[in-house]
mmCIF file of C-alpha atoms in Angstrom:
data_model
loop_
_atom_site.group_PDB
_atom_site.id
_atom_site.type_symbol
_atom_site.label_atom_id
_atom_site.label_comp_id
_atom_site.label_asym_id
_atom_site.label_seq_id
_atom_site.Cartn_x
_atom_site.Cartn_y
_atom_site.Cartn_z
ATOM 1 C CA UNK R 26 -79.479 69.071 204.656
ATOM 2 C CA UNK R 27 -76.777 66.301 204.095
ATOM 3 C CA UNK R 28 -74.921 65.383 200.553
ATOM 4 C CA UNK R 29 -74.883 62.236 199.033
ATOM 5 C CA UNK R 30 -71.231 60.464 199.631
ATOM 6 C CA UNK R 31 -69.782 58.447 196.804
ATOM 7 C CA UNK R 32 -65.935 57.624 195.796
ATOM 8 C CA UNK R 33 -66.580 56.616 191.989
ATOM 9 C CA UNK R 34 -64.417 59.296 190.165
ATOM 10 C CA UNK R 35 -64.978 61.581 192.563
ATOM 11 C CA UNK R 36 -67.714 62.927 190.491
ATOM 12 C CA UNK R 37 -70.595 64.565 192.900
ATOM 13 C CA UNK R 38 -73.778 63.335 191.943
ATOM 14 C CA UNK R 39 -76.968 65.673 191.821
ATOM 15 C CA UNK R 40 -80.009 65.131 193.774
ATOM 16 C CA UNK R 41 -83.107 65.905 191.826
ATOM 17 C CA UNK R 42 -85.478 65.693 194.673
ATOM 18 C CA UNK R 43 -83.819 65.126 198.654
ATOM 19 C CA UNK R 44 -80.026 65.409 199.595
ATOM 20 C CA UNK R 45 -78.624 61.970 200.996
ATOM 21 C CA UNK R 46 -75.930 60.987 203.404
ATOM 22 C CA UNK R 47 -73.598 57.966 202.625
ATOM 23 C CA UNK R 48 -70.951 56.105 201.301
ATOM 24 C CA UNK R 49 -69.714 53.694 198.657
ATOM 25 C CA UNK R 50 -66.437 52.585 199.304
ATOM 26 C CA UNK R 51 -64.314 54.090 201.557
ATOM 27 C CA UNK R 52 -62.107 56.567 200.110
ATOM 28 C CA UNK R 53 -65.483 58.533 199.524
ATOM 29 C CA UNK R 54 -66.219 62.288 198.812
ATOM 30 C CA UNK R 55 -67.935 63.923 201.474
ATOM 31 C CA UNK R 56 -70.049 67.078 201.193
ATOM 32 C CA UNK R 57 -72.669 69.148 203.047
ATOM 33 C CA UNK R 58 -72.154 67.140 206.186
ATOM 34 C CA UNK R 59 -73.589 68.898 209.204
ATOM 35 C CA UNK R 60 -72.931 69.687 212.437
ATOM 36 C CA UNK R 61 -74.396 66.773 213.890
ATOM 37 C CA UNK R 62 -73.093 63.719 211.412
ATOM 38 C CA UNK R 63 -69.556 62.730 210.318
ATOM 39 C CA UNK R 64 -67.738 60.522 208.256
ATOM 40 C CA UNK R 65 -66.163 58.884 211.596
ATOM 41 C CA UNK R 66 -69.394 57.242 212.634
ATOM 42 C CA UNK R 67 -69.563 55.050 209.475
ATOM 43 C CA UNK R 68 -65.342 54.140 210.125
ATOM 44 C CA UNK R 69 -65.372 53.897 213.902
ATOM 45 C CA UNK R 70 -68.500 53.206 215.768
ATOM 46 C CA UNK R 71 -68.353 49.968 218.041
ATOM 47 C CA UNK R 72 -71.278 48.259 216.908
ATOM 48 C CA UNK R 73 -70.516 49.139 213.340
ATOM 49 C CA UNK R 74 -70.381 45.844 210.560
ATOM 50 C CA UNK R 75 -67.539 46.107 208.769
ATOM 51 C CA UNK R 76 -66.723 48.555 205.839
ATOM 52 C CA UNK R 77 -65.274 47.989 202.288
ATOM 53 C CA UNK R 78 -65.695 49.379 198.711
ATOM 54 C CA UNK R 79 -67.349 47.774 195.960
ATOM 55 C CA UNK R 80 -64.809 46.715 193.957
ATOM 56 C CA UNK R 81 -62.776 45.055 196.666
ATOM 57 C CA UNK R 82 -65.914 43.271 197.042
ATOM 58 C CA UNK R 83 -67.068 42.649 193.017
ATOM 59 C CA UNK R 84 -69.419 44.706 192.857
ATOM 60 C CA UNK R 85 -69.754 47.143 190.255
ATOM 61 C CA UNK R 86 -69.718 50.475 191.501
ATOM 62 C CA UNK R 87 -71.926 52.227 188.522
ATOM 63 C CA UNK R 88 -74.656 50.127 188.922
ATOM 64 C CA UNK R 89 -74.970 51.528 192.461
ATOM 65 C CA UNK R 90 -75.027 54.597 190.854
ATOM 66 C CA UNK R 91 -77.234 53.738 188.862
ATOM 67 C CA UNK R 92 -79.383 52.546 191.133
ATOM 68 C CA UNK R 93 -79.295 56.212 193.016
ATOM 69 C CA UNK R 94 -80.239 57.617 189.887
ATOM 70 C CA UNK R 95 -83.343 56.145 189.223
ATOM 71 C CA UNK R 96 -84.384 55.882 192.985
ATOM 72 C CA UNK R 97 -84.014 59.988 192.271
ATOM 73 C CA UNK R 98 -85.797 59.704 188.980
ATOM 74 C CA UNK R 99 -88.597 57.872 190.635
ATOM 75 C CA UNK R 100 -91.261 58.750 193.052
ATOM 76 C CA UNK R 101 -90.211 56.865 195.560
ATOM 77 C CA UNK R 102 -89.239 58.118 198.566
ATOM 78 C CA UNK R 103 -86.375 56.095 200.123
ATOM 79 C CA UNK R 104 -84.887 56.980 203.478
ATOM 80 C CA UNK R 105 -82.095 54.639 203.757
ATOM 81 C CA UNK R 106 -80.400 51.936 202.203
ATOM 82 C CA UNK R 107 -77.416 49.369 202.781
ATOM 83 C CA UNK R 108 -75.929 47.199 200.381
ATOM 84 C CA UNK R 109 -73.617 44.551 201.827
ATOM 85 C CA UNK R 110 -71.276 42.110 200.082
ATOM 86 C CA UNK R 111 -69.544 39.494 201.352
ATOM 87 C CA UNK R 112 -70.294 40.616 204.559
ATOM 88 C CA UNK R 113 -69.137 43.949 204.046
ATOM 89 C CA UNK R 114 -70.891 47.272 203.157
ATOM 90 C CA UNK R 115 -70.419 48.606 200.477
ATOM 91 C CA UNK R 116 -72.694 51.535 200.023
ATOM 92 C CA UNK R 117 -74.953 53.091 202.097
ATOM 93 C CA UNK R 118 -77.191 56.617 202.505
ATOM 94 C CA UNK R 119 -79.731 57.941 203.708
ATOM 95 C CA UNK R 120 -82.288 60.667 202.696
ATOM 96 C CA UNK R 121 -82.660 64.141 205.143
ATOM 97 C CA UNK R 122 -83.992 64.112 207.790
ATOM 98 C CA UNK R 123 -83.189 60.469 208.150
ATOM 99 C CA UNK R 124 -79.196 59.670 209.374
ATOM 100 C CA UNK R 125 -77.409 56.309 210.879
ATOM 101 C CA UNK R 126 -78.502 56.905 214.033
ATOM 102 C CA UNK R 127 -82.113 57.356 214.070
ATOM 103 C CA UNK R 128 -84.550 54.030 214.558
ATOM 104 C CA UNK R 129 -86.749 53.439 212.222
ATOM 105 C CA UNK R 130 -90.535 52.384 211.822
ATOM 106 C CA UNK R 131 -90.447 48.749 210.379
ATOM 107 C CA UNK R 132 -93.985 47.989 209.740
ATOM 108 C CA UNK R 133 -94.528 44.099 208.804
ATOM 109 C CA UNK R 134 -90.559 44.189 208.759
ATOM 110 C CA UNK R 135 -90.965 43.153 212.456
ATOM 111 C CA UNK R 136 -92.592 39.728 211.674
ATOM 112 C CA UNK R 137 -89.331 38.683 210.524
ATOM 113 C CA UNK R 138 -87.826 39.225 213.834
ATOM 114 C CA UNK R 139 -90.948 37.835 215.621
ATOM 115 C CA UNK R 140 -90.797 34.772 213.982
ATOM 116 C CA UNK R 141 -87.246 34.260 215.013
ATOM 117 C CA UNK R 142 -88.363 34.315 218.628
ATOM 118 C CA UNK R 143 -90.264 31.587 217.605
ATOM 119 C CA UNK R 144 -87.255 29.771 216.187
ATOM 120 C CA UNK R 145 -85.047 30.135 219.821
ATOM 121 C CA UNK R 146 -88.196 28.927 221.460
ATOM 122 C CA UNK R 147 -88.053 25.839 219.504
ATOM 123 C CA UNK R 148 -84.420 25.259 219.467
ATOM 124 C CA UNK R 149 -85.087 25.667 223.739
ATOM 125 C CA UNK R 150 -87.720 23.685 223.060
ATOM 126 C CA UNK R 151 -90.456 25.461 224.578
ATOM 127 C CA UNK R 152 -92.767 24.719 221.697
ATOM 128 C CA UNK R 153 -93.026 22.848 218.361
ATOM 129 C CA UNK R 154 -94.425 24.510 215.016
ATOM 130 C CA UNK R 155 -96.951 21.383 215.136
ATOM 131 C CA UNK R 156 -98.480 22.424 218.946
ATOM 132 C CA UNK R 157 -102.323 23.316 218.790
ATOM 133 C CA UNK R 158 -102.638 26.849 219.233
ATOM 134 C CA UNK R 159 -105.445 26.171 222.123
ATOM 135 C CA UNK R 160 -102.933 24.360 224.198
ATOM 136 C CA UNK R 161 -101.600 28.218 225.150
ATOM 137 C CA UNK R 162 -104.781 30.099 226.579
ATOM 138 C CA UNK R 163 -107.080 27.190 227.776
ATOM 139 C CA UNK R 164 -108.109 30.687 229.615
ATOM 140 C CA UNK R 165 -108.920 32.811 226.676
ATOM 141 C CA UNK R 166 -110.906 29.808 224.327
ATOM 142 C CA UNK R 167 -114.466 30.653 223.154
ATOM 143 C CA UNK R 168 -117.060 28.450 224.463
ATOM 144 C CA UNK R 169 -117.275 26.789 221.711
ATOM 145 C CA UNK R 170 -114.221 24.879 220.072
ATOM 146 C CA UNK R 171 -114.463 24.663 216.104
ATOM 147 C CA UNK R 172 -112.431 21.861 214.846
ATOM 148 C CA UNK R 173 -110.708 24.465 212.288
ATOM 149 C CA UNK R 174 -109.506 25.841 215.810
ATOM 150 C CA UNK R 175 -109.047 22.963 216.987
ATOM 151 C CA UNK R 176 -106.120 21.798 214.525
ATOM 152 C CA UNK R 177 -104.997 25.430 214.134
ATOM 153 C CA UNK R 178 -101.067 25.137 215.059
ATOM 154 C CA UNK R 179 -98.051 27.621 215.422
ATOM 155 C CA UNK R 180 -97.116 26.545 211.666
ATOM 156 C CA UNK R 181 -100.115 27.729 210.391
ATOM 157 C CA UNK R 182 -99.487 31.103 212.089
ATOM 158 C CA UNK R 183 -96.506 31.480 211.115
ATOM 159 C CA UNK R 184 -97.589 30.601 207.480
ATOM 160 C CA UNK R 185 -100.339 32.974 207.213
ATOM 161 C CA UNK R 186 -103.058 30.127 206.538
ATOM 162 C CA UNK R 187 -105.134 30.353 209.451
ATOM 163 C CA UNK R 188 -107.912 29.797 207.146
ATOM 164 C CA UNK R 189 -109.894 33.277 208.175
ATOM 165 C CA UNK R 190 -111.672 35.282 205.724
ATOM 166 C CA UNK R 191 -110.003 38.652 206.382
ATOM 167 C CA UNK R 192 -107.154 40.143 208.630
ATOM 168 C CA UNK R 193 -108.195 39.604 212.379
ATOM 169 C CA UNK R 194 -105.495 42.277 213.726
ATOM 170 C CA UNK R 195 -108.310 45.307 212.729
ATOM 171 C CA UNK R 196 -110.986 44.034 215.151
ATOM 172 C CA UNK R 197 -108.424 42.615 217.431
ATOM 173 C CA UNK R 198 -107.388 46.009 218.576
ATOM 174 C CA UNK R 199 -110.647 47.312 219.358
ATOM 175 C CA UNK R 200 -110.861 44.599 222.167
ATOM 176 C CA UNK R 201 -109.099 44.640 225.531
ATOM 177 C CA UNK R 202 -108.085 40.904 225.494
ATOM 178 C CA UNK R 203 -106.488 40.314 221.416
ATOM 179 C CA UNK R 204 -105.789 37.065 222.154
ATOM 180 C CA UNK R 205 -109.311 36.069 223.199
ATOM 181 C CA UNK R 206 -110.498 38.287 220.518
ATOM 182 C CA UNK R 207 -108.620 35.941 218.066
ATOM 183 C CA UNK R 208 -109.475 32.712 219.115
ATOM 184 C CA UNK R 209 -113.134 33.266 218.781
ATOM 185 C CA UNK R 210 -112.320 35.061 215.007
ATOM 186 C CA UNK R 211 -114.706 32.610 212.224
ATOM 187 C CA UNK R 212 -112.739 30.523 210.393
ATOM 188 C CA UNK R 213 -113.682 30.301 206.643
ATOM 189 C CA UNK R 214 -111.356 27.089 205.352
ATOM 190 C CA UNK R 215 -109.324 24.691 206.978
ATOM 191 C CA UNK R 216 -105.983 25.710 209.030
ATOM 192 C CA UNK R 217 -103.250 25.125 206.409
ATOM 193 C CA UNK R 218 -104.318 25.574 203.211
ATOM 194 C CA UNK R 219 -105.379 28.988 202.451
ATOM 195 C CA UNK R 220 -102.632 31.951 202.431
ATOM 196 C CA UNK R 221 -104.208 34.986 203.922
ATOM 197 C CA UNK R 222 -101.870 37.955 205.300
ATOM 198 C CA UNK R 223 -102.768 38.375 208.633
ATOM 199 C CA UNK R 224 -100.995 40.153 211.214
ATOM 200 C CA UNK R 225 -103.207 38.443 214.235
ATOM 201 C CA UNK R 226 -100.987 35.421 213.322
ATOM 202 C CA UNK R 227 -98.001 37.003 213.902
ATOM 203 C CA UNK R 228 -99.225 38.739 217.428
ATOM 204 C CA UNK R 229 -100.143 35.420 218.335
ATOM 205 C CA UNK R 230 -97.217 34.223 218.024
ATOM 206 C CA UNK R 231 -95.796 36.677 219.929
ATOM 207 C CA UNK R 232 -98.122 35.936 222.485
ATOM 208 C CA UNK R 233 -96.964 32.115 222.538
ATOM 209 C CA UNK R 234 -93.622 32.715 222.720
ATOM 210 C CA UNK R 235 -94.318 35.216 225.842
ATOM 211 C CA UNK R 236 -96.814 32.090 227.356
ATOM 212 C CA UNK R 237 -93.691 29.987 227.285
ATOM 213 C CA UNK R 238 -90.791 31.974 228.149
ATOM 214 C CA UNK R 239 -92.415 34.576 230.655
ATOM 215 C CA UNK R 240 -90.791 37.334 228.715
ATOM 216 C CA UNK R 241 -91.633 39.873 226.082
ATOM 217 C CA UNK R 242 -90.295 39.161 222.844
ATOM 218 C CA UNK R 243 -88.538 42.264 222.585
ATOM 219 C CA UNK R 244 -87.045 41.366 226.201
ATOM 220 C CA UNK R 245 -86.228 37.284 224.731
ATOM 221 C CA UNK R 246 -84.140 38.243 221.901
ATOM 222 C CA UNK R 247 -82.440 40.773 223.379
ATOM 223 C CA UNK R 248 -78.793 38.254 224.898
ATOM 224 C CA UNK R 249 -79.899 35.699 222.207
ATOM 225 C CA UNK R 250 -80.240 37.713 218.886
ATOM 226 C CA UNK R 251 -80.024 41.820 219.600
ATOM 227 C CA UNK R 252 -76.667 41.724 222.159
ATOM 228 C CA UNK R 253 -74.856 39.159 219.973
ATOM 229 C CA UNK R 254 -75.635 41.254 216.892
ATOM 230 C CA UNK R 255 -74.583 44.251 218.827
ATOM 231 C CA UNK R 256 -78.595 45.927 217.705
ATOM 232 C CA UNK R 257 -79.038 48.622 220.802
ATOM 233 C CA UNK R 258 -82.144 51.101 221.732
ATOM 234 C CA UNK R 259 -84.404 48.681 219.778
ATOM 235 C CA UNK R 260 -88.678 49.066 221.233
ATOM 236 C CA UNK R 261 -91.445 46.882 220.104
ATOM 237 C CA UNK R 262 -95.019 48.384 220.734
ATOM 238 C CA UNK R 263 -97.499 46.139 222.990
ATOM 239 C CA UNK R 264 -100.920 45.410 223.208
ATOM 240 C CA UNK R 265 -103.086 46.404 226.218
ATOM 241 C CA UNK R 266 -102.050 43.535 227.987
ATOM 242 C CA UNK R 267 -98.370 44.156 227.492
ATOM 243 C CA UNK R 268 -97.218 41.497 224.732
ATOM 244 C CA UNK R 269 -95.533 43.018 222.005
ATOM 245 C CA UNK R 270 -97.803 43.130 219.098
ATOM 246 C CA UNK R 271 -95.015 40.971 216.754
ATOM 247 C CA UNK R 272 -96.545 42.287 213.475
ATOM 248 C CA UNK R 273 -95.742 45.654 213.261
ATOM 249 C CA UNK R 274 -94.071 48.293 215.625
ATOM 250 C CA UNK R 275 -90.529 47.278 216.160
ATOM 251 C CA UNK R 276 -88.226 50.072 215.795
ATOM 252 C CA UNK R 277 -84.442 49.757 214.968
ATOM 253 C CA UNK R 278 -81.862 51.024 212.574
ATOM 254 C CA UNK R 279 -80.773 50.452 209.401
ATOM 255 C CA UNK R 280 -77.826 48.754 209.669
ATOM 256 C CA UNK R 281 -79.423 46.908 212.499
ATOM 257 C CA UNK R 282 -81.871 45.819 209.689
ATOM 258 C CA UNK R 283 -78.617 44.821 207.437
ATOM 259 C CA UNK R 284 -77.123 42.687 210.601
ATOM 260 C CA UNK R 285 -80.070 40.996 210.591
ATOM 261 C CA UNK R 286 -80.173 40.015 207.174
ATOM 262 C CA UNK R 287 -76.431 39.514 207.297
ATOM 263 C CA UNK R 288 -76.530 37.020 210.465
ATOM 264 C CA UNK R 289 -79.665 34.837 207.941
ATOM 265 C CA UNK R 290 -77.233 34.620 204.712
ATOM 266 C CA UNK R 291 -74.652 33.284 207.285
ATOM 267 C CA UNK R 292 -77.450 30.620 208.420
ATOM 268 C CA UNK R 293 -77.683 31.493 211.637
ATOM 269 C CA UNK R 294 -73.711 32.440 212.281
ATOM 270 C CA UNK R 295 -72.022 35.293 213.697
ATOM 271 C CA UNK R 296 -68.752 35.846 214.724
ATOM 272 C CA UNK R 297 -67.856 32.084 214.555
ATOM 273 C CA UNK R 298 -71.027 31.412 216.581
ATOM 274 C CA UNK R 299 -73.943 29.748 215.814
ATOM 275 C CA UNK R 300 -76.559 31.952 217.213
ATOM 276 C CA UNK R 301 -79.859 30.867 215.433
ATOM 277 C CA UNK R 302 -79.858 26.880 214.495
ATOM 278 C CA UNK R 303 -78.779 26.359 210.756
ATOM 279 C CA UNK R 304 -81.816 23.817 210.437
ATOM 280 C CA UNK R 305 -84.636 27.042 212.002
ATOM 281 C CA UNK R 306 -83.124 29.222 209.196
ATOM 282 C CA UNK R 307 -83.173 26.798 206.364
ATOM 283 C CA UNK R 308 -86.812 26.101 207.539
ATOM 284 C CA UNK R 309 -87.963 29.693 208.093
ATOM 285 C CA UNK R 310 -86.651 31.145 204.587
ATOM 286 C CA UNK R 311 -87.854 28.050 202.669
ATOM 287 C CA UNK R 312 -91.195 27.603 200.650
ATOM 288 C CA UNK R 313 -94.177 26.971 202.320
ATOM 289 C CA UNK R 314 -97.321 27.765 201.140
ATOM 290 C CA UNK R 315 -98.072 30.008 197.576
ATOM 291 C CA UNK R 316 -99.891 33.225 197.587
ATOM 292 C CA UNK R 317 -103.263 33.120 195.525
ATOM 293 C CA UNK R 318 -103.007 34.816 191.980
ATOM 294 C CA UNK R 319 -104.878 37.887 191.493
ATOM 295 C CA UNK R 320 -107.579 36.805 189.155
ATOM 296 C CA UNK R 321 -106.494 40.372 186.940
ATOM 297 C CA UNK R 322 -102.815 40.701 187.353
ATOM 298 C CA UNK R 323 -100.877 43.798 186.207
ATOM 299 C CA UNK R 324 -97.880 41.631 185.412
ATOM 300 C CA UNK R 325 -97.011 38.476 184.831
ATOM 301 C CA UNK R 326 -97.214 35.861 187.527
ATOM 302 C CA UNK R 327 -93.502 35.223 187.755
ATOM 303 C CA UNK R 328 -92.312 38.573 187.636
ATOM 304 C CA UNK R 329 -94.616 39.421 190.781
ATOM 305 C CA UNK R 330 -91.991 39.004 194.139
ATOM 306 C CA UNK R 331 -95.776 39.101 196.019
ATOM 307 C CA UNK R 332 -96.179 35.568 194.104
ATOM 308 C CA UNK R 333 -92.742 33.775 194.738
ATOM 309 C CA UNK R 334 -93.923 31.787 198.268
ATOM 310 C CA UNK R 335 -94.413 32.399 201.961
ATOM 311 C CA UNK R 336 -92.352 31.175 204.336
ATOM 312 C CA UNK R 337 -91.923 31.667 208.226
ATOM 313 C CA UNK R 338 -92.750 35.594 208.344
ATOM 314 C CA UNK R 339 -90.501 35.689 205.358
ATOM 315 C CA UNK R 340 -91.467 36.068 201.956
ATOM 316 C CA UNK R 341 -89.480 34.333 198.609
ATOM 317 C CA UNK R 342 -88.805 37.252 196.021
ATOM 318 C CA UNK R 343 -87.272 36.465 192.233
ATOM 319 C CA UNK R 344 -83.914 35.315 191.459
ATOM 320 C CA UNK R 345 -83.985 33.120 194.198
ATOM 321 C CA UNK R 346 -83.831 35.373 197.131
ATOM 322 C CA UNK R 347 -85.768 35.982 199.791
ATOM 323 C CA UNK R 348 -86.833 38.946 202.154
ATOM 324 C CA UNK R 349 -88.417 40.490 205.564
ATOM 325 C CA UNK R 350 -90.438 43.679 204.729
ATOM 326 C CA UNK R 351 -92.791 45.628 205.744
ATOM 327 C CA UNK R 352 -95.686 48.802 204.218
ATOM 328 C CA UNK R 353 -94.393 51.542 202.246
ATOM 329 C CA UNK R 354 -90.787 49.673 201.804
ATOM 330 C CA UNK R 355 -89.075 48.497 204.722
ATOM 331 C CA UNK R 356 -86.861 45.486 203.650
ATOM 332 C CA UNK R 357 -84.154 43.084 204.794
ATOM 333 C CA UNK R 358 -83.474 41.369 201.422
ATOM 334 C CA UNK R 359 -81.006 38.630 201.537
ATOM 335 C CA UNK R 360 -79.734 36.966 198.221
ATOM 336 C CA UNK R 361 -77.660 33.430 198.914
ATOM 337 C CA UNK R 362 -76.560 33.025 195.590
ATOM 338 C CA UNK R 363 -74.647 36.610 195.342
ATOM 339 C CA UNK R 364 -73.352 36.522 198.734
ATOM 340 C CA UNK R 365 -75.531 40.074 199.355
ATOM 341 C CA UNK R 366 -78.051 41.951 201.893
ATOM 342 C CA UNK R 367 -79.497 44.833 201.283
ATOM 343 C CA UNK R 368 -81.443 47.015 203.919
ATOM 344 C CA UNK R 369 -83.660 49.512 202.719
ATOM 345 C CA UNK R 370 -86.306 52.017 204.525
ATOM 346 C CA UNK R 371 -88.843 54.305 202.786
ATOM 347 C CA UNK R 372 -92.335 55.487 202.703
ATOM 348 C CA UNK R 373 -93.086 54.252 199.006
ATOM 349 C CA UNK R 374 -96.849 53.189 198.145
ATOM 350 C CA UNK R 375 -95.152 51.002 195.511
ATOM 351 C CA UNK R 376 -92.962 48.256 197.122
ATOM 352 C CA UNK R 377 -93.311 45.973 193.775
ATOM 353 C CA UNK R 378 -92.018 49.092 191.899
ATOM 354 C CA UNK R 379 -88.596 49.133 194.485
ATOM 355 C CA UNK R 380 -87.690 45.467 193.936
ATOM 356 C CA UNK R 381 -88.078 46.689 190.043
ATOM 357 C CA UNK R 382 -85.018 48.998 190.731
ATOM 358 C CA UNK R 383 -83.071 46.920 193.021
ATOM 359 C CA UNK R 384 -83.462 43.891 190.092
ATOM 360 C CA UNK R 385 -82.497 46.001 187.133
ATOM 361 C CA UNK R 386 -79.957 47.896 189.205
ATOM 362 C CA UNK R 387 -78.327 46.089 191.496
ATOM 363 C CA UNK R 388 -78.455 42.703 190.480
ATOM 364 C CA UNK R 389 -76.435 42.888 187.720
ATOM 365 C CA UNK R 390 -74.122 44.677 190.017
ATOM 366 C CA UNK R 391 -72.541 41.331 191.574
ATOM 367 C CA UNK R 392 -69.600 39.417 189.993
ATOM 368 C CA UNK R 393 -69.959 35.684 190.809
ATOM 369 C CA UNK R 394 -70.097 35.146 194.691
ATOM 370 C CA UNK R 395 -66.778 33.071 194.715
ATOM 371 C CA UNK R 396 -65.486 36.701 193.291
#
């Protein structure tokens, strides 16, 4: 088992349920490292982001405490997080078994990165967000074109208003060919104007982008987002006819997840270049279409980061931020107006109840971004 790292008076902190590995700040306490994990892969690992401590940074170093505190009250079961501030971390851990150097399972987190392939394919122009969808697989149409099929475009995939009833990924993966399996899915309103998650969107776009390019999406991003980012040993799982499924099954690392988020507040920036257009990331983290209301809600309406807007593969949360995530709690949450990412992974059946912690915690954590 590891123990949780922390440099705040030097004053250990009990775990109530799991040990954790990590840091805040660097002039940190460590304890019950083990054999395989030391302090010198958070100070000098090549592909590391840089390191800082919170107050160097304005950020409040009890509130990150805090925030450990409750995640340990809680029942949620985090693995890992990383906070970063002004592009610097400033705490970080993760939960035995889990450690810095193990990929992780993103879920729905992957439709993030999916719909960035989308965004180099446009700025290559390959494709526009306006193309028909049926202009791809003139191979793979039903017999029969609907007109809802008809005017279905990338946008609307990449908005989740297809305008089907239900998820198509379920019965998608019990055929052979998903993409023809799609295209002949019912369509219940028009393309456009109905939100309706649906991770056959996203593997269609996936499939797109690998109609265009010739290459796997995991294989396109790799020189223009993964090797500039310095994000290595990444896989993305494929469908039987080898395109990467672009909903789900990406598998990186944390900080790989932070990088990510990182390279989005910088809009598109990295190292002085620009690596993904300004205008794509202004257009994939804006709002684009609004979630429907449950017709019982357990809370109110605004207070619900589920009812804050859809975007390209990204969702809006509260307090003006926006994120990437994925089931049981995989999240790249970016915040512009505190200069902040923060990656987390976990197996929590409550992601609403997370953002809870990370809002009362951590928010109040950040002096003014000019800090």
């Amino acid at each position: 088992m590891y123990g949780f790292v922390q440099a705040i008076n030097t004053t250990k902190m009990s775990s109530t349920r799991r040990d954790c590995i990590g840091q805040v700040g660097l002039t940190s306490l460590y304890f019950g490292l083990g054999a395989s994990f030391s302090k010198d892969f958070f100070l000098h690992s090549a592909t590391a982001l840089p390191r800082s401590t919170p107050a160097a940074q304005g950020v409040d170093a009890s509130r990150i405490l805090s925030f450990i505190h409750a995640i340990h009250q809680s029942k949620h079961e985090f693995h890992s997080f990383m906070l970063l501030r002004h592009g610097q971390v400033v705490a970080e851990g993760w939960w035995a078994p889990y450690a810095p150097d193990l990929r992780h399972t993103l879920y729905s987190m992957s439709k993030s990165f999916a719909s960035t392939a989308v965004g180099f394919a446009v700025m290559e122009g390959k494709l526009k967000v306006s193309d028909p969808v049926v202009k791809f697989f003139p191979a793979d149409l039903p017999a029969t074109i609907s007109p809802e099929l008809a005017k279905l475009t990338v946008k609307d995939l990449l908005t989740m208003s297809v305008g089907h009833e239900v998820d198509t990924s379920q019965a998608m993966r019990t055929e052979e060919n998903w993409v023809k399996a799609f295209l002949a899915f019912p369509f219940k309103h028009q393309p456009g104007t109905q939100f309706l998650y649906n991770s056959g969107a996203t593997y269609m776009c996936s499939a797109i982008v690998q109609k265009v390019t010739g290459q796997k999406i995991v294989d396109y991003l790799k020189p223009r987002l993964f090797d500039p980012l310095q994000i290595e040993g990444m896989d993305w799982e494929t469908c039987p006819k080898g395109i990467n499924v672009g909903g789900w099954g990406l598998r990186v690392k944390t900080e790989d997840l932070a990088k990510f988020g990182q390279l989005f507040l910088q809009k598109g920036q990295w190292n002085g270049k620009q690596i993904v257009s300004r205008e794509w990331v202004e257009e994939a983290t804006s709002f684009k279409i609004q979630q429907p209301a449950p017709e019982k809600p357990s809370r109110p309406n605004a207070e619900n980061d589920w009812l804050q807007g859809y975007c390209y593969q990204f969702w809006r949360c509260r307090n003006n931020a926006y994120r990437g995530d994925g089931a049981f709690g995989q999240y790249t949450i970016v915040m512009p107006e505190q200069d902040a990412v923060l990656a987390i992974t976990s197996e929590s059946p409550n992601m609403q109840g997370q953002l809870d912690l990370i809002w009362e915690h951590l928010l109040p954590a950040f002096a003014p971004a000019s800090a």
